[in-house]
Amino acid sequence: MAGRVVALIVTLLTLGPLALVAWRAEGGWGADWPALRFTVTQAAVSAGLSVLLAVPVARALARRRFRGRGALIALLGAPFLLPVIVAVLGLLAVFGRSGLLNGALGVAGLPNVQIYGLHGVVLAHVFLNMPLAVRLILQGWQAIPSERFRLALSLGFGPRDIARHLERPMLREVLPGTAVVIFAICLTSFAVALTLGGGPRATTVELAIYQALRFQFDLGRTASLAALQCLICAAAVLLAMRLSVPPGFGKGLDRVVAFAPPGWRRIADALVLMLATLFIASPLAMIAARGLPGMMDLPQAVWAAAGRSVLVALGSTALTVAAALALAGGGRGMGLMATLPLAASSLVMGTGLFIAIWPFIAPERVALPVTLLVNAVLALPFAYRILAPAMGALRADYGPLADTLGLRGMSRLRWLVLPRLRRPLGFAAGVTAALSMGDLGVIALFAAPDGPTLPLLVQQLMGAYRMEQAAAAALLLVLLSFGLFLLFDWGGRRGSDL
Amino acid sequence: MRLLSAFLFLPAMAAAQDRPVLTAMTYDSFVTEWGPGPELERSFEATCGCDLRFVAPGDAAAMLSRLRLEGPRSEVDVIIGLDTNLMGAARESGLFTTLEGMPATDLPVEWTDSTFLPFDWGWFGFVMNRNMPIPASMAELADSDLRVVIQDPRSSTPGLGLVMWMKAAYGDQAGAMWERLADNILTVTPGWSEAYGLFTEGEADAVLSYTSSPAYHILAEGNSSKVAPIFTEGHYLQVEVAAKLAGSDQPDLADDFLRFLLSDEAQKVIATTNWMYPAREVDLPEAFAGLPRPEKTLFLPPDQVEDLRDAAIDEWQAALSR
C-alpha cells in the first residue's frame, strides 16, 4: 500500500512537470534525430562497458581479502559523486592534452592520445559509473549464501563450475538492472558529452532540451524532447526487467566463506584490482591537488553554503530511503516507476515545478524545500536499485515466516527489515546523501540570491573568474559528499556481518 | 524542526518591511559577493528609501525564459543583464516599456534604442598566454597550431557572440572560415565557466572570452601573463542592457534605479566587478583603461541577429561536425 502511494507521488513528480511544460506549449512538436542517435549510442556503449569492466573487479573484491580492501570499496563511491565539471577537469588532468598520460607518453617518445570524441565521452562515463556498477555487483556476490559455496566446494566444483552454477545466475539478476541505471544516467548527460565529445557532433537530447527551453523558448519542443527521453528510458527498464531473472538461491546462515581460487586467477585478480584503482584514483588525486592550494582562503560564503547543502542532503536522504524501502517492498512492478526519475531532465523538472508553484508562492521562498524534494526524487532510482534485490530475497526467504508470526508494519520493519538490510540501507543512504549534496538539479531556477547551495556557489565562483577558489570549494564539496557517504556506508557495514 | 524550517525559509523572511520594494532580476554572477550586486544595493538603498531585492534565476538566457514563464503577472520591476543577442527576442515578448530621460551613453556604436539601456559592454576576444605565438587576425588563428576552446552557441551567449562575430566579419564566407578554424577548436563547452576553466588548467591555448578579461588577472591577481590579441578583422561587440517591465508597480523607482546604474559610482563598480567597459566615460584603473582596444568594432543590430541566428548556428554546426 505504502509502495503504491510512493510510486504515485514519484510518478507525479517526474511526469507532472513534463505535462505542465507541455500544457504551456503553443503547438510545435519536434525531435532531433542526430542528437537522439548519438545520445542512445553513447549511453548504450557507456553502460555496456561499465558493467563489463565492473564484473572482474567485483569478482576480485568478492573473493580476495587484503589490506585496504575496505578502503578500496569505499573509494568506489567517490567518482560517482563528483560534480560534472570537477570530474571533467580531473579526467583532463590525467587524459587531456597536457595531462599525465600524454606527459608520460611524451617522455617515452610515443605519440599523444587524443581524448576528445565518442571514446572520451565513454571514458568519462565509465570513470563515473563503473565504480557504482562494481558496488552493485559486489552486493550480488555477497548475497549468494555461503552454504551454496560450501556445497559447491564439497562437491569438488572448480572455478568454472562455480561460475556456471552460482555466479552466472546471480549476474543474470543483477546485471540488467545495473546496466539500465547507468544507461539512464548517461542518457541525460550533457556537459560531459559536449565537452569531451569535442563539439557539436556530440550533441545530446539534453542539450537540445536546454537550447529549446532557454534560447528558443519553445515549450512544445522542450516537452516532446523530454518525453522522448522518458520513453527511451522506460523501454530500457522494461527490457531489463524481462532479462533479469531472480536466481532463487534460498536463504543461508550469513557466514562468509571466501572462495579464493589460487594460481593464475590470483594474479589476474591482483592485476584487475591494481588497474581499477589506478584508473579511479588518479583523476581523484588530481582533483585534490587542484583544490588544496585554495583551501586555506575559502570565502566565508562557502561555509554557509556548505551548511545549507548538508542540511538538504540529510533531509533528502531521510525521504529517499523511506520511499525506496516502500517501493522495494512493493514488488517487481515498481521498478519502472523507481527508475523513471533518472530520465527526467532536471531542467524540465525545474521548469514544470516553477509553473506549478509560481501562481501560489514566490519560488525563491521555497528554493531549499524544492531542492530537497527534487534531490530526493532524483536519488530514488539509486537507493531503489541498491535495496530492491535484497528486499526481494528477504521477502522470499523470511516473508512466509514473518506472515505466520503476524509480524507487520513497524515491528516487521524493526525486527526483520532493518537488521537484515543494514548493509544495503547504509550504502543506499550514503549514495543518496552524497548525490543530494552534489546535484545541482533545479536549484538554479529557484535560487534565492542570498542562499546558494555549495554546488551553485562553485558555479558562481567560476563565473567570477575565481577558478582557484572554485577548485577549492569543489574539493570541499567532494570531501563533504564523500564524508557523508562514508559515514552512512560505514554505519551499514559495521555491525553487519552479512 | 522549527530551527530547520527557520533555516530553510530564512531568505524569505529577511525582507518583510514597510519600505517600497524594487525587484530587480539579473544573472547569477551579478549578485554574488564578487559581482556588482551587493555594492550597488548598498549605495542605492542609502538614497532611495526603498528595499532593492535581486532575483537571479541563472544566466541571461535563463532570465528571459523565466520572465516569459511569469508573464505579465511578474513582480519584477527591472531586468539587468540581457545582451544584444537576446534583445530581439526580449522585444518580441512585449514585456518591456520605453524609457524616458535616461543619461546619454558612450558606446563604440551609435545607440538609439529607447527600451533597452546599455550599462556596460565589451568586445569578444580570445584570451591566451603571452608566451605563445600571438595571432593578429582570425585568419592567422585558423592557420596556426593553437588549440582553442569555445562555447556552444546553442547554450551560451559568448558562443552565440562568436557565431555572430564570424558572420559580421566574413558574411557569406563565414561557413568556409569555420571550416578553416575547425581543426583549431579543441572542444566546445556548454558555458563560459567550463571553457575558461579548461584554459586556466592549461588544457587549451586560448579561450573565447572578452578583450577586457586580462584586466581581472592584472588587477585582482597581479598576473600580467594573460593577453587578448587584437584581430584585424575587428571584434564583435556585446552590449549588456537593462530594461523596465511594462507591468512594474514601481515605475518611478525603476527609473531612478536605471539612472543610478549609469552614475559614475555605479559604473566604476560594474567595470571592476563585471570586468566589462563602463557605458559612460568614467575613470578606470590604468591596467584596465590601458588594455589594447580593437580599431574596428563589428556589430549586428538585434533584429538582424534574430533573423540570422538559426542559419548561422546551422552553419557553425555543419562545419564543426565534419
CSV table of C-alpha atoms in Angstrom, one decimal, chain B:
chain,number,residue,atom,x,y,z
B,1,MET,CA,12.3,21.1,13.4
B,2,ARG,CA,11.5,24.7,13.9
B,3,LEU,CA,15.2,25.5,13.6
B,4,LEU,CA,15.2,23.6,10.4
B,5,SER,CA,12.3,25.4,8.9
B,6,ALA,CA,13.7,28.8,10.0
B,7,PHE,CA,16.9,27.9,8.2
B,8,LEU,CA,15.1,26.8,5.1
B,9,PHE,CA,12.8,29.8,4.8
B,10,LEU,CA,15.3,32.4,6.1
B,11,PRO,CA,15.9,34.2,2.9
B,12,ALA,CA,12.2,34.9,2.6
B,13,MET,CA,11.7,36.4,6.0
B,14,ALA,CA,14.6,38.8,5.9
B,15,ALA,CA,12.8,41.5,3.9
B,16,ALA,CA,9.4,41.8,5.4
B,17,GLN,CA,9.5,45.6,6.0
B,18,ASP,CA,7.3,48.6,5.0
B,19,ARG,CA,9.5,50.4,2.6
B,20,PRO,CA,8.6,50.1,-1.1
B,21,VAL,CA,10.2,47.1,-2.7
B,22,LEU,CA,12.0,47.3,-6.1
B,23,THR,CA,12.6,43.8,-7.6
B,24,ALA,CA,15.5,43.6,-10.0
B,25,MET,CA,16.1,40.4,-12.0
B,26,THR,CA,19.7,39.8,-13.0
B,27,TYR,CA,22.0,36.9,-13.9
B,28,ASP,CA,23.6,34.9,-11.0
B,29,SER,CA,27.2,36.1,-11.2
B,30,PHE,CA,25.9,39.7,-10.8
B,31,VAL,CA,24.6,39.2,-7.3
B,32,THR,CA,27.5,37.1,-5.8
B,33,GLU,CA,29.8,38.8,-3.3
B,34,TRP,CA,32.3,39.1,-6.2
B,35,GLY,CA,29.8,40.8,-8.5
B,36,PRO,CA,28.5,44.3,-8.6
B,37,GLY,CA,25.2,43.4,-6.8
B,38,PRO,CA,26.0,43.9,-3.1
B,39,GLU,CA,27.8,47.2,-3.6
B,40,LEU,CA,25.1,48.6,-5.9
B,41,GLU,CA,22.4,47.5,-3.4
B,42,ARG,CA,24.1,49.3,-0.5
B,43,SER,CA,24.6,52.6,-2.3
B,44,PHE,CA,21.2,52.7,-4.0
B,45,GLU,CA,19.3,51.8,-0.8
B,46,ALA,CA,21.2,54.6,1.0
B,47,THR,CA,19.3,57.2,-1.1
B,48,CYS,CA,16.1,55.6,-2.4
B,49,GLY,CA,14.3,54.9,0.9
B,50,CYS,CA,13.4,51.5,-0.6
B,51,ASP,CA,14.3,47.9,-0.4
B,52,LEU,CA,16.2,46.7,-3.5
B,53,ARG,CA,15.7,43.0,-4.0
B,54,PHE,CA,17.6,40.8,-6.5
B,55,VAL,CA,16.2,37.7,-8.2
B,56,ALA,CA,18.8,35.7,-10.1
B,57,PRO,CA,17.4,32.6,-11.9
B,58,GLY,CA,20.5,31.7,-13.8
B,59,ASP,CA,22.3,33.3,-16.8
B,60,ALA,CA,21.0,35.9,-19.2
B,61,ALA,CA,19.0,33.4,-21.3
B,62,ALA,CA,17.5,31.8,-18.2
B,63,MET,CA,16.3,35.3,-17.1
B,64,LEU,CA,14.3,35.8,-20.3
B,65,SER,CA,12.7,32.4,-20.3
B,66,ARG,CA,11.8,32.9,-16.6
B,67,LEU,CA,10.2,36.3,-17.4
B,68,ARG,CA,8.2,34.7,-20.2
B,69,LEU,CA,7.0,32.0,-17.9
B,70,GLU,CA,5.9,34.5,-15.4
B,71,GLY,CA,4.2,36.7,-18.0
B,72,PRO,CA,2.5,40.0,-17.1
B,73,ARG,CA,1.9,39.0,-13.5
B,74,SER,CA,5.6,39.1,-12.7
B,75,GLU,CA,6.7,41.1,-9.7
B,76,VAL,CA,9.9,42.0,-11.4
B,77,ASP,CA,10.3,45.8,-12.0
B,78,VAL,CA,13.6,46.0,-13.8
B,79,ILE,CA,15.9,43.5,-15.5
B,80,ILE,CA,19.6,43.9,-15.6
B,81,GLY,CA,21.9,42.0,-18.0
B,82,LEU,CA,20.1,41.0,-21.2
B,83,ASP,CA,22.5,41.3,-24.1
B,84,THR,CA,22.2,42.5,-27.6
B,85,ASN,CA,21.8,38.9,-28.9
B,86,LEU,CA,18.8,38.4,-26.7
B,87,MET,CA,17.3,41.9,-27.3
B,88,GLY,CA,15.3,40.9,-30.4
B,89,ALA,CA,13.6,38.0,-28.5
B,90,ALA,CA,13.1,40.3,-25.5
B,91,ARG,CA,11.4,43.0,-27.6
B,92,GLU,CA,9.1,40.5,-29.2
B,93,SER,CA,7.9,39.3,-25.8
B,94,GLY,CA,6.3,42.7,-25.3
B,95,LEU,CA,7.1,42.7,-21.6
B,96,PHE,CA,9.2,45.9,-21.6
B,97,THR,CA,8.3,49.5,-21.8
B,98,THR,CA,10.1,52.5,-23.2
B,99,LEU,CA,12.3,54.7,-21.0
B,100,GLU,CA,12.5,58.5,-20.8
B,101,GLY,CA,15.0,60.9,-19.5
B,102,MET,CA,17.9,58.5,-19.3
B,103,PRO,CA,21.5,59.8,-19.3
B,104,ALA,CA,23.5,59.6,-22.6
B,105,THR,CA,25.9,56.6,-23.1
B,106,ASP,CA,29.2,56.3,-24.8
B,107,LEU,CA,29.5,53.2,-26.8
B,108,PRO,CA,31.7,52.2,-29.8
B,109,VAL,CA,28.4,52.2,-31.9
B,110,GLU,CA,25.6,54.6,-32.0
B,111,TRP,CA,22.8,53.6,-29.7
B,112,THR,CA,19.2,54.8,-30.4
B,113,ASP,CA,17.1,52.2,-28.7
B,114,SER,CA,14.8,53.7,-26.1
B,115,THR,CA,13.6,50.5,-24.4
B,116,PHE,CA,17.0,48.9,-23.6
B,117,LEU,CA,19.5,50.9,-21.7
B,118,PRO,CA,23.2,49.9,-22.0
B,119,PHE,CA,25.1,49.7,-18.7
B,120,ASP,CA,28.3,48.0,-19.8
B,121,TRP,CA,29.8,46.5,-22.9
B,122,GLY,CA,32.8,44.6,-24.2
B,123,TRP,CA,34.4,43.1,-27.3
B,124,PHE,CA,34.5,39.4,-27.6
B,125,GLY,CA,38.1,38.2,-27.9
B,126,PHE,CA,40.4,35.2,-27.4
B,127,VAL,CA,42.4,35.2,-24.1
B,128,MET,CA,45.7,33.4,-24.2
B,129,ASN,CA,49.1,33.3,-22.5
B,130,ARG,CA,51.6,36.0,-23.5
B,131,ASN,CA,54.4,33.4,-24.2
B,132,MET,CA,52.5,31.7,-27.1
B,133,PRO,CA,52.7,32.8,-30.8
B,134,ILE,CA,50.1,35.6,-30.9
B,135,PRO,CA,47.8,35.6,-34.0
B,136,ALA,CA,46.9,39.1,-35.4
B,137,SER,CA,43.7,38.0,-37.1
B,138,MET,CA,41.0,35.3,-37.1
B,139,ALA,CA,42.6,34.0,-40.3
B,140,GLU,CA,46.0,33.8,-38.6
B,141,LEU,CA,44.4,31.9,-35.7
B,142,ALA,CA,42.8,29.5,-38.2
B,143,ASP,CA,46.2,28.8,-39.8
B,144,SER,CA,48.1,28.4,-36.5
B,145,ASP,CA,48.5,25.3,-34.4
B,146,LEU,CA,46.8,27.0,-31.4
B,147,ARG,CA,44.1,24.9,-29.8
B,148,VAL,CA,41.1,27.0,-28.7
B,149,VAL,CA,38.2,26.2,-26.5
B,150,ILE,CA,34.9,27.9,-27.4
B,151,GLN,CA,31.3,27.9,-26.1
B,152,ASP,CA,28.3,26.3,-27.7
B,153,PRO,CA,26.1,29.0,-29.4
B,154,ARG,CA,23.1,26.9,-28.5
B,155,SER,CA,23.6,27.2,-24.8
B,156,SER,CA,25.9,30.2,-24.2
B,157,THR,CA,25.8,33.9,-25.1
B,158,PRO,CA,29.5,34.2,-25.8
B,159,GLY,CA,29.2,31.2,-28.0
B,160,LEU,CA,26.4,32.9,-29.9
B,161,GLY,CA,28.5,36.0,-29.9
B,162,LEU,CA,31.4,34.3,-31.8
B,163,VAL,CA,29.0,32.9,-34.4
B,164,MET,CA,27.7,36.5,-35.0
B,165,TRP,CA,31.3,37.8,-35.0
B,166,MET,CA,32.2,35.4,-37.8
B,167,LYS,CA,29.0,36.4,-39.6
B,168,ALA,CA,29.7,40.1,-39.3
B,169,ALA,CA,33.4,39.7,-40.3
B,170,TYR,CA,33.0,37.2,-43.1
B,171,GLY,CA,29.4,37.3,-44.2
B,172,ASP,CA,28.7,34.6,-46.8
B,173,GLN,CA,32.2,33.3,-46.3
B,174,ALA,CA,31.6,32.6,-42.6
B,175,GLY,CA,30.9,28.9,-43.2
B,176,ALA,CA,34.2,28.5,-45.1
B,177,MET,CA,36.0,30.3,-42.3
B,178,TRP,CA,34.5,28.0,-39.7
B,179,GLU,CA,35.8,25.0,-41.7
B,180,ARG,CA,39.3,26.6,-41.7
B,181,LEU,CA,39.1,27.1,-37.9
B,182,ALA,CA,37.6,23.7,-37.2
B,183,ASP,CA,41.0,22.0,-36.6
B,184,ASN,CA,42.0,24.6,-34.1
B,185,ILE,CA,38.9,24.0,-31.9
B,186,LEU,CA,39.9,21.7,-29.1
B,187,THR,CA,36.4,21.4,-27.8
B,188,VAL,CA,33.1,23.2,-27.2
B,189,THR,CA,31.7,23.7,-23.7
B,190,PRO,CA,28.2,24.4,-22.6
B,191,GLY,CA,29.1,27.7,-20.9
B,192,TRP,CA,31.8,30.3,-20.3
B,193,SER,CA,32.9,29.0,-16.9
B,194,GLU,CA,33.8,25.5,-18.2
B,195,ALA,CA,35.7,26.9,-21.1
B,196,TYR,CA,37.6,29.4,-19.0
B,197,GLY,CA,38.4,26.6,-16.5
B,198,LEU,CA,39.9,24.5,-19.3
B,199,PHE,CA,42.1,27.4,-20.3
B,200,THR,CA,43.4,28.2,-16.9
B,201,GLU,CA,44.1,24.5,-16.3
B,202,GLY,CA,46.4,24.6,-19.3
B,203,GLU,CA,44.3,22.2,-21.4
B,204,ALA,CA,43.7,24.8,-24.1
B,205,ASP,CA,46.0,27.5,-25.5
B,206,ALA,CA,43.2,30.1,-25.8
B,207,VAL,CA,39.6,30.6,-24.8
B,208,LEU,CA,36.8,32.7,-26.2
B,209,SER,CA,36.1,35.5,-23.7
B,210,TYR,CA,36.4,39.3,-23.8
B,211,THR,CA,39.2,41.6,-24.7
B,212,SER,CA,38.8,43.1,-21.2
B,213,SER,CA,39.3,39.7,-19.4
B,214,PRO,CA,43.1,40.3,-18.8
B,215,ALA,CA,42.1,43.2,-16.6
B,216,TYR,CA,40.8,40.7,-14.0
B,217,HIS,CA,44.1,38.8,-13.9
B,218,ILE,CA,46.1,42.1,-13.7
B,219,LEU,CA,44.0,43.9,-11.1
B,220,ALA,CA,42.7,41.0,-8.9
B,221,GLU,CA,45.6,38.6,-9.2
B,222,GLY,CA,48.6,40.8,-10.1
B,223,ASN,CA,49.2,38.5,-13.0
B,224,SER,CA,50.0,40.1,-16.4
B,225,SER,CA,50.7,36.9,-18.3
B,226,LYS,CA,47.3,36.9,-20.0
B,227,VAL,CA,46.6,38.8,-23.2
B,228,ALA,CA,43.8,39.2,-25.6
B,229,PRO,CA,45.2,39.7,-29.1
B,230,ILE,CA,43.5,42.3,-31.3
B,231,PHE,CA,42.4,40.9,-34.6
B,232,THR,CA,42.5,43.0,-37.9
B,233,GLU,CA,39.0,41.8,-38.9
B,234,GLY,CA,37.6,43.7,-35.9
B,235,HIS,CA,35.9,42.5,-32.8
B,236,TYR,CA,32.3,41.8,-32.2
B,237,LEU,CA,30.6,44.0,-29.6
B,238,GLN,CA,28.5,42.8,-26.8
B,239,VAL,CA,26.3,45.3,-25.0
B,240,GLU,CA,24.7,44.5,-21.7
B,241,VAL,CA,21.4,46.2,-21.2
B,242,ALA,CA,18.8,46.9,-18.5
B,243,ALA,CA,15.1,47.5,-19.1
B,244,LYS,CA,11.9,48.3,-17.2
B,245,LEU,CA,9.0,45.9,-17.1
B,246,ALA,CA,5.7,47.2,-18.5
B,247,GLY,CA,3.9,45.7,-15.6
B,248,SER,CA,6.1,47.2,-12.9
B,249,ASP,CA,4.2,48.6,-9.9
B,250,GLN,CA,7.1,50.9,-9.0
B,251,PRO,CA,7.7,52.7,-12.3
B,252,ASP,CA,9.3,55.8,-10.8
B,253,LEU,CA,11.6,53.8,-8.5
B,254,ALA,CA,12.6,51.7,-11.5
B,255,ASP,CA,13.5,54.9,-13.5
B,256,ASP,CA,15.6,56.1,-10.5
B,257,PHE,CA,17.4,52.8,-10.4
B,258,LEU,CA,18.2,52.8,-14.1
B,259,ARG,CA,19.5,56.3,-13.8
B,260,PHE,CA,21.6,55.3,-10.8
B,261,LEU,CA,23.0,52.4,-12.8
B,262,LEU,CA,24.6,54.9,-15.1
B,263,SER,CA,26.0,57.1,-12.3
B,264,ASP,CA,29.8,57.4,-12.0
B,265,GLU,CA,29.8,55.5,-8.8
B,266,ALA,CA,27.8,52.5,-10.1
B,267,GLN,CA,29.7,52.5,-13.4
B,268,LYS,CA,33.0,52.2,-11.7
B,269,VAL,CA,31.7,49.3,-9.5
B,270,ILE,CA,30.4,47.5,-12.5
B,271,ALA,CA,33.6,47.8,-14.6
B,272,THR,CA,35.8,46.3,-11.9
B,273,THR,CA,33.5,43.5,-10.8
B,274,ASN,CA,32.0,42.5,-14.2
B,275,TRP,CA,35.3,43.2,-16.0
B,276,MET,CA,33.5,44.9,-18.8
B,277,TYR,CA,33.8,48.5,-20.1
B,278,PRO,CA,31.5,51.1,-18.5
B,279,ALA,CA,28.7,52.5,-20.6
B,280,ARG,CA,29.7,56.1,-19.7
B,281,GLU,CA,33.2,57.6,-19.7
B,282,VAL,CA,34.5,57.2,-16.1
B,283,ASP,CA,38.0,57.0,-14.6
B,284,LEU,CA,39.2,53.4,-14.7
B,285,PRO,CA,42.4,51.9,-13.1
B,286,GLU,CA,45.3,52.2,-15.6
B,287,ALA,CA,45.7,48.5,-16.1
B,288,PHE,CA,42.1,48.4,-17.3
B,289,ALA,CA,41.9,51.6,-19.3
B,290,GLY,CA,45.3,50.9,-20.9
B,291,LEU,CA,44.3,47.5,-22.4
B,292,PRO,CA,44.7,47.4,-26.2
B,293,ARG,CA,41.4,48.2,-28.0
B,294,PRO,CA,40.3,47.0,-31.4
B,295,GLU,CA,40.4,49.5,-34.2
B,296,LYS,CA,37.3,48.1,-35.7
B,297,THR,CA,34.1,47.3,-34.0
B,298,LEU,CA,31.7,44.7,-35.5
B,299,PHE,CA,28.1,44.8,-34.6
B,300,LEU,CA,24.8,43.4,-36.0
B,301,PRO,CA,21.6,45.1,-34.9
B,302,PRO,CA,19.4,42.9,-32.7
B,303,ASP,CA,16.6,42.3,-35.2
B,304,GLN,CA,19.2,41.2,-37.8
B,305,VAL,CA,20.7,38.8,-35.2
B,306,GLU,CA,17.2,37.4,-34.7
B,307,ASP,CA,16.9,36.7,-38.5
B,308,LEU,CA,20.4,35.3,-38.9
B,309,ARG,CA,20.7,33.3,-35.8
B,310,ASP,CA,19.3,29.9,-36.7
B,311,ALA,CA,21.0,29.7,-40.1
B,312,ALA,CA,24.3,30.9,-38.6
B,313,ILE,CA,24.2,28.2,-35.9
B,314,ASP,CA,23.5,25.6,-38.5
B,315,GLU,CA,26.5,26.8,-40.5
B,316,TRP,CA,28.6,26.5,-37.4
B,317,GLN,CA,27.3,23.1,-36.6
B,318,ALA,CA,27.8,21.8,-40.1
B,319,ALA,CA,31.4,23.0,-40.3
B,320,LEU,CA,32.4,21.6,-36.8
B,321,SER,CA,30.6,18.3,-37.3
B,322,ARG,CA,32.9,17.2,-40.1
